[in-house]
Short mmCIF file of C-alpha atoms and ligand atoms in Angstrom, two decimals:
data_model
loop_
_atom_site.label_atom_id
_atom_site.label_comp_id
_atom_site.label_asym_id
_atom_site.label_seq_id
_atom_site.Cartn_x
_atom_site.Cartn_y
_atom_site.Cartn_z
CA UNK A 8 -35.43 7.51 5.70
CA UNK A 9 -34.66 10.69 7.24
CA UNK A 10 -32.18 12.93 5.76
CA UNK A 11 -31.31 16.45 6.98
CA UNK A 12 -30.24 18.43 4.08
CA UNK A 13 -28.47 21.79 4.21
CA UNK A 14 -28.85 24.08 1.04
CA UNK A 15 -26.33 26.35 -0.07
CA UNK A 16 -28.46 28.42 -2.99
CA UNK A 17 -25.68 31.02 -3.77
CA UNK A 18 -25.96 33.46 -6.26
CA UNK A 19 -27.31 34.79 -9.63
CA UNK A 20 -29.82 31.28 -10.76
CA UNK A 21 -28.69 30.12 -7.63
CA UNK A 22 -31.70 30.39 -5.93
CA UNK A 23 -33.84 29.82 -8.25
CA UNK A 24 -32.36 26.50 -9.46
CA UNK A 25 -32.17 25.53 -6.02
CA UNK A 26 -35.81 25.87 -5.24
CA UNK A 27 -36.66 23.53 -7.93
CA UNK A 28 -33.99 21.00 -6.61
CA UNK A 29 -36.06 20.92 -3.14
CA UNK A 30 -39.13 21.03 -4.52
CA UNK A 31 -38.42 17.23 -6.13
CA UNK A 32 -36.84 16.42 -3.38
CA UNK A 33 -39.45 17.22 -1.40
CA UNK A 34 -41.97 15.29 -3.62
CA UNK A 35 -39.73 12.28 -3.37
CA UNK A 36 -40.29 12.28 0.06
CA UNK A 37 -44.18 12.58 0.21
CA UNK A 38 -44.31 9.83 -2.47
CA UNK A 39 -41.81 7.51 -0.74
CA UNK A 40 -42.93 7.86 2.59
CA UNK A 41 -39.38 9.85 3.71
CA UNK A 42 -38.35 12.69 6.14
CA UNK A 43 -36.38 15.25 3.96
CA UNK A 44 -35.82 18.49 5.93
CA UNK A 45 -34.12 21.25 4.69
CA UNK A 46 -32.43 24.42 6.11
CA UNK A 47 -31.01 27.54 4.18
CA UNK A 48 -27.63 29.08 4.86
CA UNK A 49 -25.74 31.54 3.03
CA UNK A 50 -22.80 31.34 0.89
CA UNK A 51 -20.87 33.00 -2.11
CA UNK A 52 -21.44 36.78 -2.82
CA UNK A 53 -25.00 36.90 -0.89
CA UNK A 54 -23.17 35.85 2.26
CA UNK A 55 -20.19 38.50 1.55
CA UNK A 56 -22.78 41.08 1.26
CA UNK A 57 -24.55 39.85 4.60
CA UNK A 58 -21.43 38.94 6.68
CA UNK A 59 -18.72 39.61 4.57
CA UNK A 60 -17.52 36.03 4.86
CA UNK A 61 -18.20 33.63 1.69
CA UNK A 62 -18.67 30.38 3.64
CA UNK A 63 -19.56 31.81 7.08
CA UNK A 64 -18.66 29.63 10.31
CA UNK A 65 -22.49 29.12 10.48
CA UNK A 66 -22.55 27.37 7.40
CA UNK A 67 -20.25 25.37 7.56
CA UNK A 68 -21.48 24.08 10.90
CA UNK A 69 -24.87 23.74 9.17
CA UNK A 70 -23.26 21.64 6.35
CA UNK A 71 -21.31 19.65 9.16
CA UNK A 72 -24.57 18.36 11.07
CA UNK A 73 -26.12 17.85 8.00
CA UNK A 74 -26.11 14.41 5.84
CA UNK A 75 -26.20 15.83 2.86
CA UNK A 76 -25.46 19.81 1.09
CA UNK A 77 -27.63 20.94 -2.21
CA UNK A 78 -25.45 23.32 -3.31
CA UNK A 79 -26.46 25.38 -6.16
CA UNK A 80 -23.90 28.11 -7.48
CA UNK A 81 -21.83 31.26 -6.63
CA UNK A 82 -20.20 33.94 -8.14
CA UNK A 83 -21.11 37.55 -9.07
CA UNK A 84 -20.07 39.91 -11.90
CA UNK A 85 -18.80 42.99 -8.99
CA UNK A 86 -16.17 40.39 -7.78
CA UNK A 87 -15.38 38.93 -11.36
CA UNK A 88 -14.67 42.13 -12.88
CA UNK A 89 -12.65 43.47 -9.98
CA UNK A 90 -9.13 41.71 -9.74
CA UNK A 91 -8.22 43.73 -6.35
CA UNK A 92 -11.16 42.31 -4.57
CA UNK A 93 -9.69 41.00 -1.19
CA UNK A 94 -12.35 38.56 -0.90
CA UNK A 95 -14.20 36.65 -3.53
CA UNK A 96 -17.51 33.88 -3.66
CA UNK A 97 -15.69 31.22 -5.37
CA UNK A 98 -12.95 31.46 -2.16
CA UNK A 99 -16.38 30.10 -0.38
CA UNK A 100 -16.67 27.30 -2.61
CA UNK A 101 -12.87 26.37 -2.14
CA UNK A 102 -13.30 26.69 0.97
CA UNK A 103 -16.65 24.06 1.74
CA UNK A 104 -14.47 21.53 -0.08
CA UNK A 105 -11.37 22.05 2.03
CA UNK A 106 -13.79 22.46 5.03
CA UNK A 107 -15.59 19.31 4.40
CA UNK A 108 -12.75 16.94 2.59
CA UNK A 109 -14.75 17.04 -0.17
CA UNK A 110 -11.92 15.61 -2.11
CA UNK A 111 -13.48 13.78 -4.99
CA UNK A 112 -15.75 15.45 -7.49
CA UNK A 113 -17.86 12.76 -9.41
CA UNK A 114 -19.29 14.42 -13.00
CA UNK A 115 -21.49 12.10 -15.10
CA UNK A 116 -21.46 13.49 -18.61
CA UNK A 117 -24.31 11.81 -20.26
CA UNK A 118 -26.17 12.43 -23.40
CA UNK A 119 -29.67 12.42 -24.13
CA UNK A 120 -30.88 10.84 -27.08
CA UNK A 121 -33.53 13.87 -27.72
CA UNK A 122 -30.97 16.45 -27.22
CA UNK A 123 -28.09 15.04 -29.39
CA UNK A 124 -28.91 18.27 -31.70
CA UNK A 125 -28.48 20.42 -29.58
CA UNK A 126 -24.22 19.67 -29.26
CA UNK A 127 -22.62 21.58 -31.28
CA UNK A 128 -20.54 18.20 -32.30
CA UNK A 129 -22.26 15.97 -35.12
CA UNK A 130 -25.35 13.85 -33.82
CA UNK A 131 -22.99 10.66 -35.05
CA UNK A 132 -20.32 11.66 -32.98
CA UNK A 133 -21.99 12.71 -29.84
CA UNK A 134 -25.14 9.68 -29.77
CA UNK A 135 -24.43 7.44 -26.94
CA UNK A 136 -21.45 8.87 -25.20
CA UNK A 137 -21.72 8.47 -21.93
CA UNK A 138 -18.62 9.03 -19.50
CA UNK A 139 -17.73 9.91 -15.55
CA UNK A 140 -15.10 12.40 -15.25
CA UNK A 141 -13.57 12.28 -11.92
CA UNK A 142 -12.26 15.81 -10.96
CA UNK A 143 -9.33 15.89 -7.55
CA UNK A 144 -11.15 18.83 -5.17
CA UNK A 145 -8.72 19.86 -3.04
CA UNK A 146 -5.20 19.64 -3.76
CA UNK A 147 -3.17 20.60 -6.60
CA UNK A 148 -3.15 24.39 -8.04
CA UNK A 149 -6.22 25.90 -6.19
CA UNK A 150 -4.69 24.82 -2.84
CA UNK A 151 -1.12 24.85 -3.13
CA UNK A 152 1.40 27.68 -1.87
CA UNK A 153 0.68 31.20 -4.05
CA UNK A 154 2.39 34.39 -4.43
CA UNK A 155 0.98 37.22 -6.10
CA UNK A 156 2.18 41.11 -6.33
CA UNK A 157 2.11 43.30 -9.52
CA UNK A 158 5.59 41.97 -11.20
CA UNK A 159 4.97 38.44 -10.39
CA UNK A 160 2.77 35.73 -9.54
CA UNK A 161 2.76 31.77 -8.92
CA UNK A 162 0.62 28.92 -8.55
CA UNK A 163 1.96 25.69 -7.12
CA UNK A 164 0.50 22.79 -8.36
CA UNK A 165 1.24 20.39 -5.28
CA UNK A 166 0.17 16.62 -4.83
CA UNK A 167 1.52 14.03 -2.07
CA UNK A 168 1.15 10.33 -2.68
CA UNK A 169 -1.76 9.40 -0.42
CA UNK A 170 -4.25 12.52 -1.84
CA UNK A 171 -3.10 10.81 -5.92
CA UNK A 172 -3.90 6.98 -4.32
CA UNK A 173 -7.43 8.08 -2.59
CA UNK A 174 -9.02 9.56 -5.58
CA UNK A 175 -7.66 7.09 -7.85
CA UNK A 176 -9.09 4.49 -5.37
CA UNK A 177 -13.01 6.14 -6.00
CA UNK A 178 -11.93 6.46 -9.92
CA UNK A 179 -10.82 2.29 -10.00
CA UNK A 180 -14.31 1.34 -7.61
CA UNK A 181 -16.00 3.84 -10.27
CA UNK A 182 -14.85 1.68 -13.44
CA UNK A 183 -15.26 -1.47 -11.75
CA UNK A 184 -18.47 -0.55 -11.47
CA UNK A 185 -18.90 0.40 -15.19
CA UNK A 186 -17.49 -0.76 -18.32
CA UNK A 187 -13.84 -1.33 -16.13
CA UNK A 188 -11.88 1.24 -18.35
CA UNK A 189 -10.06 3.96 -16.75
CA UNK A 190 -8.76 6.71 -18.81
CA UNK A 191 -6.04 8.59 -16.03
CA UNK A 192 -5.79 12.07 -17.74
CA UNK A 193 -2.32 13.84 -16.84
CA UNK A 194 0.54 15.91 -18.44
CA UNK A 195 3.06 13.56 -17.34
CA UNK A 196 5.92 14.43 -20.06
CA UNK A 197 6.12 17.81 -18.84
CA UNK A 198 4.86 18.33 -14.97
CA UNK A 199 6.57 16.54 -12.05
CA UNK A 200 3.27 15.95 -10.52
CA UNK A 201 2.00 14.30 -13.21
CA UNK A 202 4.71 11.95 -13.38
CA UNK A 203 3.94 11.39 -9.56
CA UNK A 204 -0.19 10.62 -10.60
CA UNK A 205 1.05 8.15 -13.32
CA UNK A 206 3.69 6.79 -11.01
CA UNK A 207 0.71 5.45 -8.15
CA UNK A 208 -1.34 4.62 -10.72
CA UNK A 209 1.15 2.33 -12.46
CA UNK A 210 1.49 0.89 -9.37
CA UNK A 211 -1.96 0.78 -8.62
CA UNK A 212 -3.35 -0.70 -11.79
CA UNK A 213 -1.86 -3.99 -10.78
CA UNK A 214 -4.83 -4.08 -7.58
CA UNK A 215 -7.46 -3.62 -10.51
CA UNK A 216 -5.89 -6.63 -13.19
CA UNK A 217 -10.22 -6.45 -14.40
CA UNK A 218 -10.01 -2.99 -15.51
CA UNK A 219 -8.21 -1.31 -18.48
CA UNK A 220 -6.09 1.13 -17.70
CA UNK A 221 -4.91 3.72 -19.93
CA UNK A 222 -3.01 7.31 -19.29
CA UNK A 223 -3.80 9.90 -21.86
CA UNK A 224 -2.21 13.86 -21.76
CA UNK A 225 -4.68 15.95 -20.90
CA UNK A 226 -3.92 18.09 -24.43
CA UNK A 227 -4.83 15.03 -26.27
CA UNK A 228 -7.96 13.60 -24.04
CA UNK A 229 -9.25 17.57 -24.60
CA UNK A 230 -9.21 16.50 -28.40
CA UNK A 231 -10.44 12.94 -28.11
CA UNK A 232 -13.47 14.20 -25.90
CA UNK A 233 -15.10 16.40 -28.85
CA UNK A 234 -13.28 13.92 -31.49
CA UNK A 235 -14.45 10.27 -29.86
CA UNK A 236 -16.30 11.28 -26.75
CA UNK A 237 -17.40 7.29 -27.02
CA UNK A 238 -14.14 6.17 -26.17
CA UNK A 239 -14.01 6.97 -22.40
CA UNK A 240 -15.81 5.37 -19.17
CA UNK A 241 -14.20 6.66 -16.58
CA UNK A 242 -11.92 9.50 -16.44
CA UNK A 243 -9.89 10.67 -13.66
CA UNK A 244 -7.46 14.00 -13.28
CA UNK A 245 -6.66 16.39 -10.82
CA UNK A 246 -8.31 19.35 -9.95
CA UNK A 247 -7.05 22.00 -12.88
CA UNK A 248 -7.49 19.61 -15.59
CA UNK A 249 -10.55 18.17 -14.16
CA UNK A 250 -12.07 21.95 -13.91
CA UNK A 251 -11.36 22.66 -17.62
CA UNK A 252 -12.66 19.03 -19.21
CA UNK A 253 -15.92 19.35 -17.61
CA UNK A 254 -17.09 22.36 -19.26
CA UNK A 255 -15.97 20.82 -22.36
CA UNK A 256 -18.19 17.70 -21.62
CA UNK A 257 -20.81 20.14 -21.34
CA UNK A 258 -20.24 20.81 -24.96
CA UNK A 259 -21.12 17.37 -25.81
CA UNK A 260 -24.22 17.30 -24.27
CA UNK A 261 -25.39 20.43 -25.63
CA UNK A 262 -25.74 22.70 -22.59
CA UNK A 263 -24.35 23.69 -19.22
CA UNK A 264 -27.66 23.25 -17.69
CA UNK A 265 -27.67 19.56 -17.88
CA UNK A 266 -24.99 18.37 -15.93
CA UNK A 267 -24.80 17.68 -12.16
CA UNK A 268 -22.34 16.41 -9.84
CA UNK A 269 -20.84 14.83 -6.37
CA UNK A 270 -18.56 15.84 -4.05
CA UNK A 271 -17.50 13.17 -2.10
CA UNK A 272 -14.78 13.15 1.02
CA UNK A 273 -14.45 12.70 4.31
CA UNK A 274 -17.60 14.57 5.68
CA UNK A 275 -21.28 15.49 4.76
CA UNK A 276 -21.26 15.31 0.78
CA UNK A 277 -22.33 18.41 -1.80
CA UNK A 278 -24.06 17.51 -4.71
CA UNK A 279 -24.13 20.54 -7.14
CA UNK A 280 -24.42 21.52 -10.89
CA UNK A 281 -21.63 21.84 -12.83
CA UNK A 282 -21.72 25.45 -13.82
CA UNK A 283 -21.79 28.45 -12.33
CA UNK A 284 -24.24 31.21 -11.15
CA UNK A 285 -24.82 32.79 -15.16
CA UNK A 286 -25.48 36.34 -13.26
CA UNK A 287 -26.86 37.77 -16.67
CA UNK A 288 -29.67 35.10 -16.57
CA UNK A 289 -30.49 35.80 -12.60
CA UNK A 290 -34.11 36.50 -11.91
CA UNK A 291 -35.40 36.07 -15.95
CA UNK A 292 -36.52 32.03 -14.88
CA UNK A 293 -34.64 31.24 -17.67
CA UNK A 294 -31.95 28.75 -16.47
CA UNK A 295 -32.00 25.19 -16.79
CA UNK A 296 -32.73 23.57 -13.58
CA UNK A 297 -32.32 19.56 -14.78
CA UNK A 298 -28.08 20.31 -13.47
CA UNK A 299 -29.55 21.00 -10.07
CA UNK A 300 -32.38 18.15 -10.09
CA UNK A 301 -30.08 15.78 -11.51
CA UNK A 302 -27.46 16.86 -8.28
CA UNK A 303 -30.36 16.09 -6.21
CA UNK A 304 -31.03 12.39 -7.73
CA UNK A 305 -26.92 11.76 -7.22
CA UNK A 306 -27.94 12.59 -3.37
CA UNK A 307 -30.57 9.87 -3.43
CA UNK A 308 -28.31 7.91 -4.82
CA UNK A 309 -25.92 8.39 -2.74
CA UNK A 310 -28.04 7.12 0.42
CA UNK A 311 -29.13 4.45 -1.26
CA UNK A 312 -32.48 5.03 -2.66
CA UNK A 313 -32.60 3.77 -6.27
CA UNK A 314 -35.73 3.42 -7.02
CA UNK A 315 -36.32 7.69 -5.75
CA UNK A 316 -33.30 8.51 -7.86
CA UNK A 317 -34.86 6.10 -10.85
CA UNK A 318 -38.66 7.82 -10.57
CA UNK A 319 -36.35 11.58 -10.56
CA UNK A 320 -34.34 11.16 -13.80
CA UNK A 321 -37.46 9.03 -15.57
CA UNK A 322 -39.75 12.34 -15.37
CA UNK A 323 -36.60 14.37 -16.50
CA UNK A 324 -36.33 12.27 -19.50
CA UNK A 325 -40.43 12.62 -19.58
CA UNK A 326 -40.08 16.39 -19.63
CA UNK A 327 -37.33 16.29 -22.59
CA UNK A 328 -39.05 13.63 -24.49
CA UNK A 329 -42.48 15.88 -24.27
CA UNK A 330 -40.70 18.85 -25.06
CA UNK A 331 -41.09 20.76 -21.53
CA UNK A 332 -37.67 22.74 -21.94
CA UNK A 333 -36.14 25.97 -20.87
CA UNK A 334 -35.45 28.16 -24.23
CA UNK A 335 -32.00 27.14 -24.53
CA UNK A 336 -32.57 23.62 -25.22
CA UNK A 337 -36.14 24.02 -26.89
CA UNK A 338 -36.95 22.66 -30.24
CA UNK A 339 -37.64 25.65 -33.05
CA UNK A 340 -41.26 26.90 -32.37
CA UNK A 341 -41.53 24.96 -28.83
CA UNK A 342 -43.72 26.29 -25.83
CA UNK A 343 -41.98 28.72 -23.62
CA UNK A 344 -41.29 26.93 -20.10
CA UNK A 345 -39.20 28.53 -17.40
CA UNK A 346 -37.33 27.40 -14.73
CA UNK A 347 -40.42 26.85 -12.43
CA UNK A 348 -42.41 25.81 -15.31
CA UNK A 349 -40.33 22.83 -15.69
CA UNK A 350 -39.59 22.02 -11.80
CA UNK A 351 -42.96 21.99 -11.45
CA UNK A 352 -43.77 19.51 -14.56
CA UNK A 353 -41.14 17.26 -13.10
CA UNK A 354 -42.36 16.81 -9.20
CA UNK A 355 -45.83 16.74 -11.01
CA UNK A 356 -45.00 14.01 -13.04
CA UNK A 357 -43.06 12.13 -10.27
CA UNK A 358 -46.30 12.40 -8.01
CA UNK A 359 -48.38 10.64 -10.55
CA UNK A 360 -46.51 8.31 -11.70
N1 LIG B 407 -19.60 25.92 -8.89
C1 LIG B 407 -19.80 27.23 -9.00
O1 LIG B 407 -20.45 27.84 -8.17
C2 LIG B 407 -19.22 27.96 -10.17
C3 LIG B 407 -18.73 27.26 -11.29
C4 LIG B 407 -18.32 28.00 -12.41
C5 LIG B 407 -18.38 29.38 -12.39
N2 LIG B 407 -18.81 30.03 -11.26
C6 LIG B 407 -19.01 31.49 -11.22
O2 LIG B 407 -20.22 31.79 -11.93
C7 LIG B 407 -20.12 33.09 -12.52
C8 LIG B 407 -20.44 33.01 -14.00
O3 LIG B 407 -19.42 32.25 -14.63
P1 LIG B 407 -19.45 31.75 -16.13
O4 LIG B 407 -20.30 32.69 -16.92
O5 LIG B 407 -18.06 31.50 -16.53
O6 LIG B 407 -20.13 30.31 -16.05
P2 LIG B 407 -21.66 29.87 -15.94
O7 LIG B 407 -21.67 28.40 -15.83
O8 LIG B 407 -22.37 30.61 -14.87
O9 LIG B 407 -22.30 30.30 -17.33
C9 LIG B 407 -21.71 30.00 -18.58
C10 LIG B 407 -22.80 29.76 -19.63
O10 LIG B 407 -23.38 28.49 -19.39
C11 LIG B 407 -24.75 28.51 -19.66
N3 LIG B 407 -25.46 28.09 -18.44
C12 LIG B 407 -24.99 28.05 -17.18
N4 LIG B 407 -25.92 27.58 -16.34
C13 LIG B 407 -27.00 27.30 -17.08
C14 LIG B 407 -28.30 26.79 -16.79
N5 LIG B 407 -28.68 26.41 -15.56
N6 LIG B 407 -29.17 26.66 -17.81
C15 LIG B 407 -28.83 26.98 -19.06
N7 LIG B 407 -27.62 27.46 -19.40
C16 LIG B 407 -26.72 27.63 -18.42
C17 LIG B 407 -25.09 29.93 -20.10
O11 LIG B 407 -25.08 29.95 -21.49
C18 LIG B 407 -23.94 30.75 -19.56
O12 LIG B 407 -23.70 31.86 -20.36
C19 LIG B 407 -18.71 33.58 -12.23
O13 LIG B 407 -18.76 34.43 -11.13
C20 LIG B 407 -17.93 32.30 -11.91
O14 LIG B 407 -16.83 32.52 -11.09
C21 LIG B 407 -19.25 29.35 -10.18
#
C-alpha cells in the first residue's frame, strides 16, 4: 500500500517522540512490502517562532493531500505562562481539527498486565480494564462564541443536533463493535446542551436495540472511572468532558506516555498521543514514546492493515514484558532506556520477528 503521511512533530518531546513513531512506521513498511512516505511541516510554538502562525496555510495543505497526519504534541512554557499572549500553539491544534473536520477523537484506554503497578489505583481495581473514550473535537466550549476583557469573560458551550447524532453514530458503530455497551457521559440535570446530547441519544438508542445504553453525569463517571474503571466499553462525551476524562484514564494505566489516539472526520485523519509536549522533559530522551507508536498502529489500523498494526503493538508488549522502559515506568533497579533506546528495540524487534 502506499500511504503519504504528513508529520506534525510540534514541540518540547515532540520531536523526539515523533521520530520514533516514523521510524516503526517505516520498518512496517520494509517488512510488509509498503510505500510509507513522510514529509515534515511545522506546527505549535516552533511554527509561531518560524512564521508566527501555529498551523501555517502550508500545513494544512500538507495535511490536506496527505492520507494520513502523525501528529505528535504542542505547547510551550513562554505561551503557558503568559495569559496576554495574542497567539498561542494549542490555537494550532484547534485549529487542524476545525481545518480538517476532525470531529471525533477515538482514545483507547487500555491496561497492561505488566504495568498494573504502576497506577496509582489498586492492581485489583485497575487489572483488565479496558475502555474507548470517545471525545467530540470540534464543537462545544473550545469552538463556541467567547468574550473575554479584564471584568468578564465567557465560554459558550454550543452543540446543534446533527454534530450530537454524528459522533454518537462512530460511538454506537464503536460498541457494536465491542462488548455493545455505551456509557453517554453528560451533565444533563444542569446544562441545556446536555439535555440536547441525551435527547438524540434517547432517540437514537432505539437504531442500536443490540447495545446497552446507559447515560451517566460526567461528576459521577469521573468517580466510577478510578472506582470501577471495569465497568465501561465505550464512552462517549463532548469535547470539555471528553478533554478532562482522558487524562484521568491515563491515571489508570499508570502513565501519560502510554496512551494514543484518533482523530477522525471528514478529511485526512491525525493520529496523536494523548498528552502534551512535557517541555521540562524536552531534549533529556526521557519521554515515553509507546503514546506516539501506539498513534501510529491506530493509523495502520485505520487503512486496514491488521496484521502491521498486530506485529506493532506485539513488540510493544515485547519491550514491556522484557523490561525495555523509559524511567518512568521502569521496574526498581531496571536498565536505563531512553526514548531512542526503546524506538529502536521496538522496529528491531518488529524486523525480526
Ligand atoms: N495534544 C497536545 O498537543 C497537548 C495536549 C495537552 C497539553 N498540551 C500542552 O503541553 C504543554 C505541557 O502540558 P502539561 O504539562 O499539562 O501536559 P503533558 O501531557 O505535556 O505533561 C503532563 C505530565 O505527563 C507526563 N508525560 C507526558 N508525556 C509523557 C511521555 N511521553 N512519557 C512519559 N510521561 C509523560 C509527565 O509526567 C508530565 O509531567 C502545555 O503547553 C499544554 O498546553 C498539548
Amino acid at each position: 500500500m502506499k500511504l503519504k503521511i504528513a508529520v506534525l512533530p510540534g514541540d518540547g518531546i515532540g520531536p523526539e517522540i515523533s521520530r520514533e513513531g516514523v521510524k516503526v512506521m517505516q520498518v512496517i513498511a520494509r517488512k510488509y512490502g509498503h510505500e510509507f512516505s513522510f514529509q515534515e511541516a511545522l506546527c505549535g510554538a516552533a511554527a509561531i517562532d518560524a512564521v508566527g502562525d501555529p498551523f501555517p496555510e502550508e500545513t494544512f495543505r500538507l495535511c490536506e493531500a496527505s492520507d494520513a497526519v502523525l501528529f505528535s504534541a504542542v505547547g510551550d512554557p513562554r505561551f503557558d505562562n503568559n495569559p496576554n499572549a495574542k497567539v498561542r500553539p494549542e490555537q494550532g491544534l484547534l485549529a487542524m481539527r476545525k481545518k480538517l473536520g476532525l470531529f471525533a477523537n477515538i482514545r483507547p484506554i487500555t491496561t497492561f498486565d505488566c504495568l498494573v503497578h504502576n497506577s496509582p489505583l489498586k492492581d485489583e481495581v485497575v487489572k483488565g480494564a479496558d475502555f474507548v473514550c470517545i471525545r467530540e473535537l470540534t464543537g462545544g466550549m473550545y469552538f463556541g462564541p467567547k468574550h473575554e476583557d479584564d471584568e468578564s469573560a465567557y465560554d459558550t458551550n454550543l452543540y446543534s443536533r446533527p454534530e450530537v447524532e454524528r459522533i454518537l453514530r462512530v460511538a454506537y458503530d464503536y460498541a457494536m463493535k465491542r462488548n455493545k455497551h455505551l456509557t453517554v457521559v453528560d451533565k444533563a440535570n444542569v446544562l441545556a446542551s446536555s439535555r440536547l446530547w441525551r435527547k438524540v441519544a434517547q432517540q437514537m438508542e432505539k437504531d442500536y436495540p443490540e447495545v446497552k445504553t446507559d447515560y451517566m453525569y460526567v461528576d459521577n463517571a469521573s468517580m466510577r472511572m478510578i472506582m470501577e474503571p471495569r465497568f465501561f466499553d465505550v464512552m462517549v462525551t463532548e469535547n470539555t468532558f471528553g478533554d478532562i476524562l482522558t487524562d484521568e484514564g491515563s491515571a489508570v494505566t499508570g502513565s501519560m506516555g502510554l496512551l494514543p489516539s484518533a482523530s477522525l472526520g471528514t478529511s485526512t485523519p491525525v493520529f496523536e498521543p494523548v498528552h502534551g509536549s512535557w517541555p521540562q522533559a524536552a531534549g533529556k530522551n526521557i519521554a515515553n514514546p509507546l503514546a506516539q507508536i501506539l498513534s501510529a498502529a491506530m493509523l495502520l489500523e485505520n487503512f486496514g492493515l491488521m496484521d502491521e498494526a498486530a506485529s506493532v503493538r506485539q513488540a510493544v508488549q515485547a519491550s514491556l514484558d522484557q523490561h525495555v522502559r523509559t524511567p518512568e515506568i521502569q521496574v526498581p533497579g531496571g536498565a536505563h532506556y531512553g526514548t531512542v533506546e526503546v524506538g529502536s528495540w521496538i522496529a528491531q524487534y518488529i524486523e525480526q520477528n
